[in-house]
XYZ file of C-alpha atoms in Angstrom:
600
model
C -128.472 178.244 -130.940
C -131.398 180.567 -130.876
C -132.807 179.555 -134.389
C -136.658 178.583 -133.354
C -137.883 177.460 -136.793
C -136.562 176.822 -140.075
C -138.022 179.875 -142.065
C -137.847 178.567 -145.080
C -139.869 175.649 -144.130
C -142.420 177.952 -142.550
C -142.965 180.286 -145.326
C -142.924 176.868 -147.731
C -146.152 175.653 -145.598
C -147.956 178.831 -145.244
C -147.717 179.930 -148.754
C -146.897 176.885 -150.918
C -148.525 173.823 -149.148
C -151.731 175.919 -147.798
C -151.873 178.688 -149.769
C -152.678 181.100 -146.781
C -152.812 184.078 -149.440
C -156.221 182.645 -150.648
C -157.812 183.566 -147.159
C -157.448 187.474 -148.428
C -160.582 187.289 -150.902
C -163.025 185.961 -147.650
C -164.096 189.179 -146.580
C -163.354 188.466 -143.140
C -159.683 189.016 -143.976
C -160.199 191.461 -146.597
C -157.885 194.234 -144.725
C -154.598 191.800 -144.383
C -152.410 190.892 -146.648
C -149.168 189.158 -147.504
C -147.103 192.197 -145.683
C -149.220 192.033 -142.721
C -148.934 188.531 -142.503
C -145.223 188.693 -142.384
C -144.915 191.705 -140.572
C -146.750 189.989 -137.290
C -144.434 186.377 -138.161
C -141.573 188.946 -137.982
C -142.743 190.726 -134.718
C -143.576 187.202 -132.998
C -139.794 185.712 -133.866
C -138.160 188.932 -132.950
C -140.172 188.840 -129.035
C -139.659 185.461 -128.581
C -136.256 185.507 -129.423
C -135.738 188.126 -127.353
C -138.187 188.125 -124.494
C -138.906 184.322 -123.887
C -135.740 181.959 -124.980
C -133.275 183.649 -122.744
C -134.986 182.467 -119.644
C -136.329 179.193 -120.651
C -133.105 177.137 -119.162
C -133.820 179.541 -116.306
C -138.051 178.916 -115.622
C -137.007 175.327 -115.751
C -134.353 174.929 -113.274
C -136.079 177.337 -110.859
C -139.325 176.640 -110.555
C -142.490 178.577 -109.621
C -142.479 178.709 -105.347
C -145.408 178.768 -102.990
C -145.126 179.637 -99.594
C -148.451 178.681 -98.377
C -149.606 182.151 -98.965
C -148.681 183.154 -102.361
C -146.555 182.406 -105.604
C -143.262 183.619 -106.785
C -142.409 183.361 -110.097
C -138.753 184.468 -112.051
C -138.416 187.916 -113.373
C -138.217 187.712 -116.112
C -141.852 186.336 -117.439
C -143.634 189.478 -116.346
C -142.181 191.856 -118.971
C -141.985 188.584 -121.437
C -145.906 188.212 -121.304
C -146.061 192.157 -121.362
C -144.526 192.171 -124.585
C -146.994 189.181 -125.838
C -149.718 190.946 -124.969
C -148.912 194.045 -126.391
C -148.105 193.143 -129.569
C -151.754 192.013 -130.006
C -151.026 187.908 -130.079
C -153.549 187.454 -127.762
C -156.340 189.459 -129.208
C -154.752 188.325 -132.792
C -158.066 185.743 -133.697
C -160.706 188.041 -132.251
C -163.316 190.731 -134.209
C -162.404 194.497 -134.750
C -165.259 195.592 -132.352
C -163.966 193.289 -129.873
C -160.201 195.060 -130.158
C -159.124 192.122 -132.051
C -157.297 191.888 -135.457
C -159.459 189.257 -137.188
C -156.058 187.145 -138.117
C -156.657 184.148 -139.643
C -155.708 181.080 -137.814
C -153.459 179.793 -139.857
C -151.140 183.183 -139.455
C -151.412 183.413 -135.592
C -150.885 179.631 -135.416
C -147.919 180.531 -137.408
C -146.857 183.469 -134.946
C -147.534 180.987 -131.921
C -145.098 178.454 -132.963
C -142.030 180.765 -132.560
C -143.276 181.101 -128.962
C -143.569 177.299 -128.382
C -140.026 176.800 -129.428
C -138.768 179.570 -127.544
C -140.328 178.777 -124.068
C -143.074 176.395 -123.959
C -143.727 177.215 -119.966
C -143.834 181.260 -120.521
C -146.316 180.473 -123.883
C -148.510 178.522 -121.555
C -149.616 181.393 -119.995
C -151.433 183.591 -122.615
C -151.991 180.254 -124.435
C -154.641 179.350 -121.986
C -155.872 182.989 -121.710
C -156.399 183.140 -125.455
C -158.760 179.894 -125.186
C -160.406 181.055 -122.634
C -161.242 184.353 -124.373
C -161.808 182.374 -127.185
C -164.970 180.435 -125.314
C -166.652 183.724 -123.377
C -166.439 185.285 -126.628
C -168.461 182.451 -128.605
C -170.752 181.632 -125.250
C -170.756 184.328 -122.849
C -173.828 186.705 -122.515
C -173.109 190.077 -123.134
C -172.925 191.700 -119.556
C -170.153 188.816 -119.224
C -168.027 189.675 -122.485
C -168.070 193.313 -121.533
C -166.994 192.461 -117.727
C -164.074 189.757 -118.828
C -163.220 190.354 -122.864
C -161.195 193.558 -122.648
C -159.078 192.280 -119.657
C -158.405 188.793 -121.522
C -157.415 190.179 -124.340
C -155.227 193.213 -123.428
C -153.176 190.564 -121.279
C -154.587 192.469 -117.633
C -156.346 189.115 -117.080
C -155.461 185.735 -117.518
C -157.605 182.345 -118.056
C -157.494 178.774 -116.973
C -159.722 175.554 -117.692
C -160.426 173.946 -114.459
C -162.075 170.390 -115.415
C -159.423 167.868 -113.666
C -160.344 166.510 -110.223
C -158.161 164.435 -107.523
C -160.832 161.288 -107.802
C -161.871 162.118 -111.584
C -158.946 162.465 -113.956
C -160.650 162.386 -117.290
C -163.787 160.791 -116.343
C -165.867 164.004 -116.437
C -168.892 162.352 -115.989
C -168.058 161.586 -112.400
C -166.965 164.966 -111.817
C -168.294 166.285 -107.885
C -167.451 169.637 -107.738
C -170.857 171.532 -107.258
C -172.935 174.772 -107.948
C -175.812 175.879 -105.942
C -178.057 178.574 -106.810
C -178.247 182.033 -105.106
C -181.007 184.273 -105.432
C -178.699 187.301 -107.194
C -178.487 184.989 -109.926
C -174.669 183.674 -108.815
C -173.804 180.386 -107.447
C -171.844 178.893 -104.760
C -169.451 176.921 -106.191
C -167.924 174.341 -103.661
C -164.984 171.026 -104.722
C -161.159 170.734 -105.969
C -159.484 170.755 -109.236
C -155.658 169.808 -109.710
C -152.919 170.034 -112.742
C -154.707 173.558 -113.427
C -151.798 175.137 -115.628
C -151.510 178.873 -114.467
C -154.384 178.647 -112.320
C -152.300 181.076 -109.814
C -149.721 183.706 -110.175
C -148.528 186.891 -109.724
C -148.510 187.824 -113.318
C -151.833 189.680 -113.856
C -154.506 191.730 -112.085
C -157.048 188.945 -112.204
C -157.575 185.110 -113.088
C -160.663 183.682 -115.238
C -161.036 180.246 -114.477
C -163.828 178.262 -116.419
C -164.928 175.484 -114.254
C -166.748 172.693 -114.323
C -169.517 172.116 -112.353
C -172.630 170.390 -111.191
C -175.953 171.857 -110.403
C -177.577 170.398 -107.686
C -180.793 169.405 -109.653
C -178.748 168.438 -112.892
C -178.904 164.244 -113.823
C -176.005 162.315 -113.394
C -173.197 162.160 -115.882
C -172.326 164.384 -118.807
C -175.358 165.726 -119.496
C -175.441 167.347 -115.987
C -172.478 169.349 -116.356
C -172.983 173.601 -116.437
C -169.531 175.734 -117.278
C -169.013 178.731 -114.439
C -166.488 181.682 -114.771
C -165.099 181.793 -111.675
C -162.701 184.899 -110.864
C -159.692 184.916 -108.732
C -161.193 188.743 -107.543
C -164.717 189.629 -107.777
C -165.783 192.803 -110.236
C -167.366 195.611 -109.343
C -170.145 197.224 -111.548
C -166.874 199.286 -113.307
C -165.620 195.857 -114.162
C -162.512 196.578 -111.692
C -161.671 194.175 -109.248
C -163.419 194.224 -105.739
C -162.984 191.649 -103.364
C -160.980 188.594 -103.541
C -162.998 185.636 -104.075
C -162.941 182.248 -102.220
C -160.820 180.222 -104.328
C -157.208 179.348 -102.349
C -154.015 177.401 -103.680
C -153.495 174.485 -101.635
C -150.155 173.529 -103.698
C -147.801 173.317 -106.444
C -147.551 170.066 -108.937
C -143.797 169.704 -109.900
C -143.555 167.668 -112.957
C -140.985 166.601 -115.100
C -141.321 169.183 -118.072
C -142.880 172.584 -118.558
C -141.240 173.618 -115.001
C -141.610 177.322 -115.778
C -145.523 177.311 -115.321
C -147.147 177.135 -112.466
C -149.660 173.669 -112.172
C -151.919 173.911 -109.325
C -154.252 172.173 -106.664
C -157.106 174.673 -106.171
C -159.660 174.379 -104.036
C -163.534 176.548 -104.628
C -165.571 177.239 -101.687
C -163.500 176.149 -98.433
C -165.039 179.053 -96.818
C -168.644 178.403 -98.396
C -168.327 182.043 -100.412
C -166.504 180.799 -103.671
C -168.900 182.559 -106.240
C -169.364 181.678 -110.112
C -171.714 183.038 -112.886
C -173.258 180.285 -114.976
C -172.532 180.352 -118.735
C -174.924 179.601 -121.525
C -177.377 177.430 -120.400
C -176.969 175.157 -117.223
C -176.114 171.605 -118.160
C -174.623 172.895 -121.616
C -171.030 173.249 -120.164
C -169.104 170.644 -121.772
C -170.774 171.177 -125.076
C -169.230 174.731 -124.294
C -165.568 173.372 -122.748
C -164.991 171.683 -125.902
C -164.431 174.422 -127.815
C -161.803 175.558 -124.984
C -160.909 172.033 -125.158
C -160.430 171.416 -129.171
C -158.585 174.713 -129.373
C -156.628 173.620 -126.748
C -155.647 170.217 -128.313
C -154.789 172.029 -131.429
C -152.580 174.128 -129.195
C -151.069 171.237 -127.612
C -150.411 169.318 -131.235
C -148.454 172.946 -132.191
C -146.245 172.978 -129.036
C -145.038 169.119 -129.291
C -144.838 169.771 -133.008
C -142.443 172.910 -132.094
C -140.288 171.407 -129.196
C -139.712 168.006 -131.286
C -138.454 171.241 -134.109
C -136.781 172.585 -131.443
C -134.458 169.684 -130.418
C -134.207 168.885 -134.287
C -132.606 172.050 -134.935
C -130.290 171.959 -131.778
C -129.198 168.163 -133.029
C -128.952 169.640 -136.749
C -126.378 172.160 -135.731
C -124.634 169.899 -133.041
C -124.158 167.143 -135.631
C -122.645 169.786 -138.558
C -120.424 170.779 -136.418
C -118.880 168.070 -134.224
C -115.923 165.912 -135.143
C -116.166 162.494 -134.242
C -114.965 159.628 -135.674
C -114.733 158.284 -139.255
C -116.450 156.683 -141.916
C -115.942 152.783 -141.980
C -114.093 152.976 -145.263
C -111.306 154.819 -144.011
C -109.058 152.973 -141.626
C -106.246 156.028 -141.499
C -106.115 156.769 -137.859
C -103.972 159.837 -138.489
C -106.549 161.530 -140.788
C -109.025 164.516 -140.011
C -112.383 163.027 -138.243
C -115.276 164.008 -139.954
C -118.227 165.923 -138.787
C -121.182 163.976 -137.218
C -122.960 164.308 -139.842
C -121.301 162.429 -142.177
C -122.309 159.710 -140.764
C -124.911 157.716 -142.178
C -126.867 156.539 -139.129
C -127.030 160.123 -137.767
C -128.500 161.608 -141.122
C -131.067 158.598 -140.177
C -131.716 160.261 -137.138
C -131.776 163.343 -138.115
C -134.160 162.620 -141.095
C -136.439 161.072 -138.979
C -136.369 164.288 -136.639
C -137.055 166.375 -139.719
C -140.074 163.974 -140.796
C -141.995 163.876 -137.926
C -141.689 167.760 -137.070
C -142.075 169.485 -140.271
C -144.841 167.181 -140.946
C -146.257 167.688 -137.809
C -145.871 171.706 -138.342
C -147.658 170.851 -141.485
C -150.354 168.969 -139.937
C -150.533 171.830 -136.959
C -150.750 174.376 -139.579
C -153.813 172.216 -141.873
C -155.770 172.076 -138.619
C -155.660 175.955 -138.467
C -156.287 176.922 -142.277
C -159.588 174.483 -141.541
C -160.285 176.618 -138.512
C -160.542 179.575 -140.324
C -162.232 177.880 -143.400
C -165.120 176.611 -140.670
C -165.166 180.038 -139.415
C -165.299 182.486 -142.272
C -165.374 181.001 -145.632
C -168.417 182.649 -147.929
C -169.339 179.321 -149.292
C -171.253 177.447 -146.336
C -170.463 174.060 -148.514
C -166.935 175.071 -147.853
C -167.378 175.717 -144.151
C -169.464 172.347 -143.738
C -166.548 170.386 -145.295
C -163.807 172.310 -143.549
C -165.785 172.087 -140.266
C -166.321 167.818 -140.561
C -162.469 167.906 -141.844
C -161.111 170.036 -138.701
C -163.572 167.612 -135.962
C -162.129 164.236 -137.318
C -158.436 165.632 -137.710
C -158.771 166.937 -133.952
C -157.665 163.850 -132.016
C -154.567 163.652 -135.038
C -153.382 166.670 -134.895
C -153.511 166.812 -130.706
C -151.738 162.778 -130.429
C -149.442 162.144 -133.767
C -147.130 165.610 -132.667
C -147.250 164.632 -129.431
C -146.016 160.810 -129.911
C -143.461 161.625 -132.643
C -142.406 165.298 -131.669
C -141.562 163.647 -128.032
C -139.785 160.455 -130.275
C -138.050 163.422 -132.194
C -136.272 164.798 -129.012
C -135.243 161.438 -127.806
C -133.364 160.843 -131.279
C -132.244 164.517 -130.867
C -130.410 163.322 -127.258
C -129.130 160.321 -129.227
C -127.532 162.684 -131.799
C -125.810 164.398 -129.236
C -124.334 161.353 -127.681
C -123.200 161.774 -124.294
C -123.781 165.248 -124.212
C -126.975 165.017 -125.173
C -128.881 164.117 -121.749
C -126.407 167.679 -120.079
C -128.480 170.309 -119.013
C -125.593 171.857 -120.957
C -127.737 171.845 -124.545
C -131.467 172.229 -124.515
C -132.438 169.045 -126.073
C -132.713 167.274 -122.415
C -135.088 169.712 -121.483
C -136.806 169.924 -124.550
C -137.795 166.060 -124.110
C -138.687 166.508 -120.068
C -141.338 169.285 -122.015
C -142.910 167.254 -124.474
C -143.499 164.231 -122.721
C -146.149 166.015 -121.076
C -147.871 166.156 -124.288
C -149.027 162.889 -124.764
C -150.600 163.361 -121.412
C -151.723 166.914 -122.356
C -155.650 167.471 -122.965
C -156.282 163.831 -122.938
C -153.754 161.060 -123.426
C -153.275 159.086 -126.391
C -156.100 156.173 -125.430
C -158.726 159.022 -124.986
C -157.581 160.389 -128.607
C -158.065 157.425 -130.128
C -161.385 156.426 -128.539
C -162.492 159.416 -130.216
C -161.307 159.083 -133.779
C -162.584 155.379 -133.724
C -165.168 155.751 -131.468
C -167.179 158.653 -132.352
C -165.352 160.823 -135.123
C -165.111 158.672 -137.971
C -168.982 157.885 -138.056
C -170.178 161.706 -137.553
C -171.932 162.573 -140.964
C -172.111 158.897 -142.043
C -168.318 159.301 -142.643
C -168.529 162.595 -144.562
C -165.284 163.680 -143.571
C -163.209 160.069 -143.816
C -164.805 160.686 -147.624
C -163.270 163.957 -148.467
C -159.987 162.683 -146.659
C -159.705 159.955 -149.301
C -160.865 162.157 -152.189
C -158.286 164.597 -151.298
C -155.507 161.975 -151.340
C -156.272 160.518 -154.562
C -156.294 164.243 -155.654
C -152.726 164.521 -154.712
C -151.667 160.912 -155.703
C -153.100 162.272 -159.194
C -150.439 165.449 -159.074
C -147.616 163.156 -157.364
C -148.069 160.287 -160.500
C -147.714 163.291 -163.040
C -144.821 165.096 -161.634
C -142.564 161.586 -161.708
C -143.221 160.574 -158.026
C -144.778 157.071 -159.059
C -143.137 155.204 -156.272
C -144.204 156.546 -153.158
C -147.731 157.719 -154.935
C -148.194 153.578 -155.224
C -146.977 153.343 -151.394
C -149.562 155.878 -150.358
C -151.891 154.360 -152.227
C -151.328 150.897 -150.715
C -151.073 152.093 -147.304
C -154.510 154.297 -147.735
C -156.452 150.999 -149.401
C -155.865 149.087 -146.228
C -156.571 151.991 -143.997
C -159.868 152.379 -145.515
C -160.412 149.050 -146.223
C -159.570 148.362 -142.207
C -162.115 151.288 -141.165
C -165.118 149.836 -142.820
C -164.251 146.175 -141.238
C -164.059 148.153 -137.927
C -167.306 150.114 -138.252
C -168.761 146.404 -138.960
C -167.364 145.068 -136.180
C -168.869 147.609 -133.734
C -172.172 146.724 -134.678
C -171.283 142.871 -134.557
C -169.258 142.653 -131.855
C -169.326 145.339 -129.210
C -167.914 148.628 -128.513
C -165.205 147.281 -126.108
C -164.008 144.716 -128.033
C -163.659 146.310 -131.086
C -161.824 149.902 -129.682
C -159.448 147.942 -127.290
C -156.896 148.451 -129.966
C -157.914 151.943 -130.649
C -154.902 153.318 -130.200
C -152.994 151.046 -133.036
C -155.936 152.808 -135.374
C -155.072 156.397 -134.615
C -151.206 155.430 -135.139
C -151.835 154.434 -138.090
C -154.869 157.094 -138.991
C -152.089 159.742 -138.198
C -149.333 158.240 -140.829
C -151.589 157.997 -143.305
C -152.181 162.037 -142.680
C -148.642 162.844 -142.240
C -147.325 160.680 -145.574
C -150.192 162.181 -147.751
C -148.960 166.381 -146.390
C -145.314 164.998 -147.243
C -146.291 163.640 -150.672
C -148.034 166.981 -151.143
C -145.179 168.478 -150.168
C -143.219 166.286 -152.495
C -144.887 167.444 -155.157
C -145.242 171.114 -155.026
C -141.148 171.154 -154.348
C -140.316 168.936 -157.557
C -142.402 171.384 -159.668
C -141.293 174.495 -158.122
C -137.319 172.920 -158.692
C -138.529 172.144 -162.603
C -140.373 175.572 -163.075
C -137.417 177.929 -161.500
C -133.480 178.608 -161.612
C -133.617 178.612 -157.424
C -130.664 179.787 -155.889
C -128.431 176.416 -154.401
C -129.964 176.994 -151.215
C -133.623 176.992 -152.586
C -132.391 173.801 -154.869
C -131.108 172.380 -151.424
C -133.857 172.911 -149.394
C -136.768 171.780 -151.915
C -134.715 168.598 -152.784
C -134.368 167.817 -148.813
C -138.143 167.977 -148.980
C -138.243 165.297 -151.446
C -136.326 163.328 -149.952
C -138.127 163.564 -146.685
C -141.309 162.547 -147.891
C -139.763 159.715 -149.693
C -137.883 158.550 -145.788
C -141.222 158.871 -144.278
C -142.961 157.229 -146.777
C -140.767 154.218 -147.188
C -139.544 153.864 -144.077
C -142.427 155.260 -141.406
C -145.249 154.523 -143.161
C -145.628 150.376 -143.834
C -145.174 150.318 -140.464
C -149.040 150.091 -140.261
C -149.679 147.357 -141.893
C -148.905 144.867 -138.905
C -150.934 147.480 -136.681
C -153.681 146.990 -139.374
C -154.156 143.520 -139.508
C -154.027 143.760 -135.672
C -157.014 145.837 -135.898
C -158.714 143.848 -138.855
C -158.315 140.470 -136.810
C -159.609 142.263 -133.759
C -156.525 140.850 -131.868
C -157.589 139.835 -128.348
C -154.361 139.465 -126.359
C -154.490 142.855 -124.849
C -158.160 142.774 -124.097
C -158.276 139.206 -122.650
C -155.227 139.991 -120.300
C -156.449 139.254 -116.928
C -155.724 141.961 -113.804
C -154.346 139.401 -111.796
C -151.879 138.080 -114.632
C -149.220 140.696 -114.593
């Protein structure tokens, strides 16, 4: 099975749902169009069909090695990445005079998911690199971007985010890896970071890593963090590579999913002549890393949205073709067993799959048009709302892929049946990859603490505003085009959301921080449905007007009427679902924060 994405479904939410076509009158864009668009989807399913899923069963079962000296990785990644690069997806986001092609998000977002459902381990590697080219570009002085930019983006250099430390985990404030000052203008950087995806291999001349560091004479805590490029090889004044500097692999992580890509323990400074060149400002750096960081999320929300797609498509096929048993009406033991699919608790698996991946593709996709919005919109009313949309939609679309692509690939196994947890069909794999994503960038508690904790208030709830505006907008289209019933359900279910948010932002002043976000998590749950059930009524509604304004073809018909039928599953069945995690919230439920340490 080497279908990666339902293109029907993908040109539906590019052109129908988010009208990427409208991007073409922003004068950043002006030189695309429709063609070129398609042309670079075509050129990204075409290489990762051919270059990245025929070794992805392959990277997983044999893992990156390291022999105490260096890494060996399987063939067949070098010439995959070559191909990547070449083809322009990682320069695909960046200017003209940078040797960019000034794509719009939501298109090279587009292009990456072909390469997530292909070979999530492989598309880790330029994935990173592109962030990290993403950040020197926006914060890098200009001696930097010339040194670093060309390399990043012509795939001759690759680029890690080293921020995780053995002691630390996500507490960055504690972080104790530390920069001293040299008098060329360098420091020494000196500590250990671990789970840094690609941060060795053999696959490129150099390595960027952007660490995190403190200066000695910084305060304690956040605000004392500086951001340091930190090459694998030193450059000369040519910007070719000198001397190698002092940063040595101590090890190799082996986890559960995403096998094919190596996760490191890497150590700066155990000779005291690791050397790293400050960006920005010093004690700026995590102001800085979040950009890596949000991209990254973003990123992450896209890969569990297109390995959850993945497994749902491998299931899809499975169950069409499979005999196996028959339906409960017919008691003929002699007759012809029907196919899988027939059978009504497997289409209930199935539609779930379909539900929480193509609405988390949708969401993925959202997230990207507002990056691009934010980013080069003429109207700077449009870029402020687009911007406040994209920073409270972050944590969403980085945690509700993640939770229900990974629940998608466990249905997918269940589909299956016994065949399903084989390393004979990809679906066993494809959950051992995206349970990493929950983990991924921050786990779900650290998402949620943001969304309730800090994202919702930003702009005295500017963007929670134009979220509810914009549902009522399409609960306006849904009532006219006949879709009354799950309209009211939305309706409902986004009352008592908002209703619940302003009894939480009341209890934060009344009653504490930590009492009030201990059940933060419930919130972003039920935050993300909300999301997802207002893109599928959306969806809903564009398909029952395109199936009343147009003699489609029966597959068309078929397709836009499993749409509608989608959004009405998730919307009766998925979404009520937070209306006990609600009044959990509301009644600021104490079992889970009262629970003693010593109880369990």
């Amino acid at each position: 099975m080497n279908q990666l994405i339902n293109q029907q479904d993908l040109e539906f939410l590019l052109y129908d749902l988010l009208d990427a076509e409208s991007l073409l009158s922003h004068p950043h864009y002006q030189d695309h169009s429709r063609e070129t668009f398609d042309a670079f989807i075509e050129i990204a399913d075409k290489i990762a069909r051919k270059h990245f899923l025929p070794h992805n069963a392959k990277a997983d079962a044999e893992e990156p090695k390291f022999d105490g000296d260096s890494i060996s990785i399987i063939p067949e990644v070098q010439p995959a990445l070559e191909e990547y690069a070449a083809a322009g997806f990682i320069a695909a986001r960046h200017l003209y005079d940078n040797g960019g092609m000034q794509m719009p998000a939501v298109i090279a977002s587009a292009c990456q998911s072909f390469f997530f459902s292909a070979n999530p381990s492989t598309a880790g590697y330029p994935f990173l690199t592109t962030a990290a080219s993403n950040l020197i570009a926006a914060f890098a002085s200009e001696s930097q971007k010339n040194q670093y930019l060309p390399g990043l983006l012509d795939g001759r250099i690759f680029g890690t985010m080293a921020l995780t430390e053995p002691d630390v985990g996500s507490s960055l404030g504690d972080l104790k890896t530390s920069a001293t000052a040299q008098t060329d203008g360098s420091y020494l950087i000196k500590g250990q970071k671990m789970f840094i995806s690609a941060g060795d291999h053999p696959l490129s001349e150099n390595i960027v890593h952007l660490v995190l560091a403190r200066i000695s004479t910084a305060p304690a805590g956040v605000k004392g963090i500086s951001l340091f490029i930190v090459p694998k090889f030193l450059l000369d004044g040519n910007a070719e590579n000198a001397s190698r500097n002092d940063v040595q692999v101590t090890g190799l992580l082996h986890k559960m999913g995403y096998r094919g890509i190596t996760s490191t323990v890497l150590n700066f400074g155990d000779k005291n002549s690791c050397q790293g060149f400050l960006v920005g400002e010093p004690n700026q750096g995590l102001m800085y890393m979040f950009k890596m960081m949000n991209e990254a999320r973003i990123g992450v929300g896209l890969g569990a949205a297109m390995i959850g797609y993945r497994g749902y498509l491998s299931s899809l096929e499975y169950a069409r073709n499979r005999p196996q048993g028959r339906l409960p009406s017919n008691r003929d033991s002699s007759s012809k067993p029907v196919k899988l699919i027939e059978h009504a608790d497997v289409r209930r698996m199935l539609l779930a799959q379909k539900s929480y991946v193509e609405g988390s593709l949708a969401l993925c996709l959202y997230a990207a048009k507002l990056m691009d919005l934010s980013e080069a919109s003429p109207e700077e009313s449009e870029k402020l709302a687009a911007k406040q949309l994209l920073n409270l939609f972050t944590p969403v679309v980085k945690s509700f892929p993640s939770t229900y692509g990974t629940k998608a690939n466990d249905l997918a196994i269940q589909v299956l049946g016994g065949s399903g947890y084989t390393r004979d069909y990809p679906v066993e794999q494809c959950y051992r990859d995206n349970r990493l994503n929950p983990i991924h960038e921050g786990t779900e508690g650290i998402q949620a603490l943001d969304l309730l904790g800090r994202k919702l208030w930003q702009d005295n709830s500017q963007a929670f505003g134009q979220l509810l505006a914009l549902i009522k907008d399409t609960l306006q289209q849904a009532e006219k085009t006949g879709l009354v019933k799950p309209a009211t359900a939305l309706e409902k279910a986004t009352d008592r959301l908002a209703r619940t948010t302003r009894a939480l932002g009341k209890a934060l002043a009344t009653e504490g921080p930590d009492k009030t976000l201990a059940n933060a998590s419930l919130y972003l749950d039920s935050f993300g449905r909300v999301v997802i059930a207002w893109l599928w009524l959306k969806q809903a509604v564009i398909a029952k007007n395109k199936l009343s304004e147009t003699n489609a073809q029966q597959s068309q018909q078929a397709f836009l009427l499993g749409k509608i039928q989608t959004a009405s599953y998730y919307i009766h069945w998925e979404l009520p679902e937070i209306f006990h995690l609600l009044q959990l919230l509301e009644d600021l439920d104490p079992v889970c924060f009262e629970m003693q340490a010593d109880w369990f």
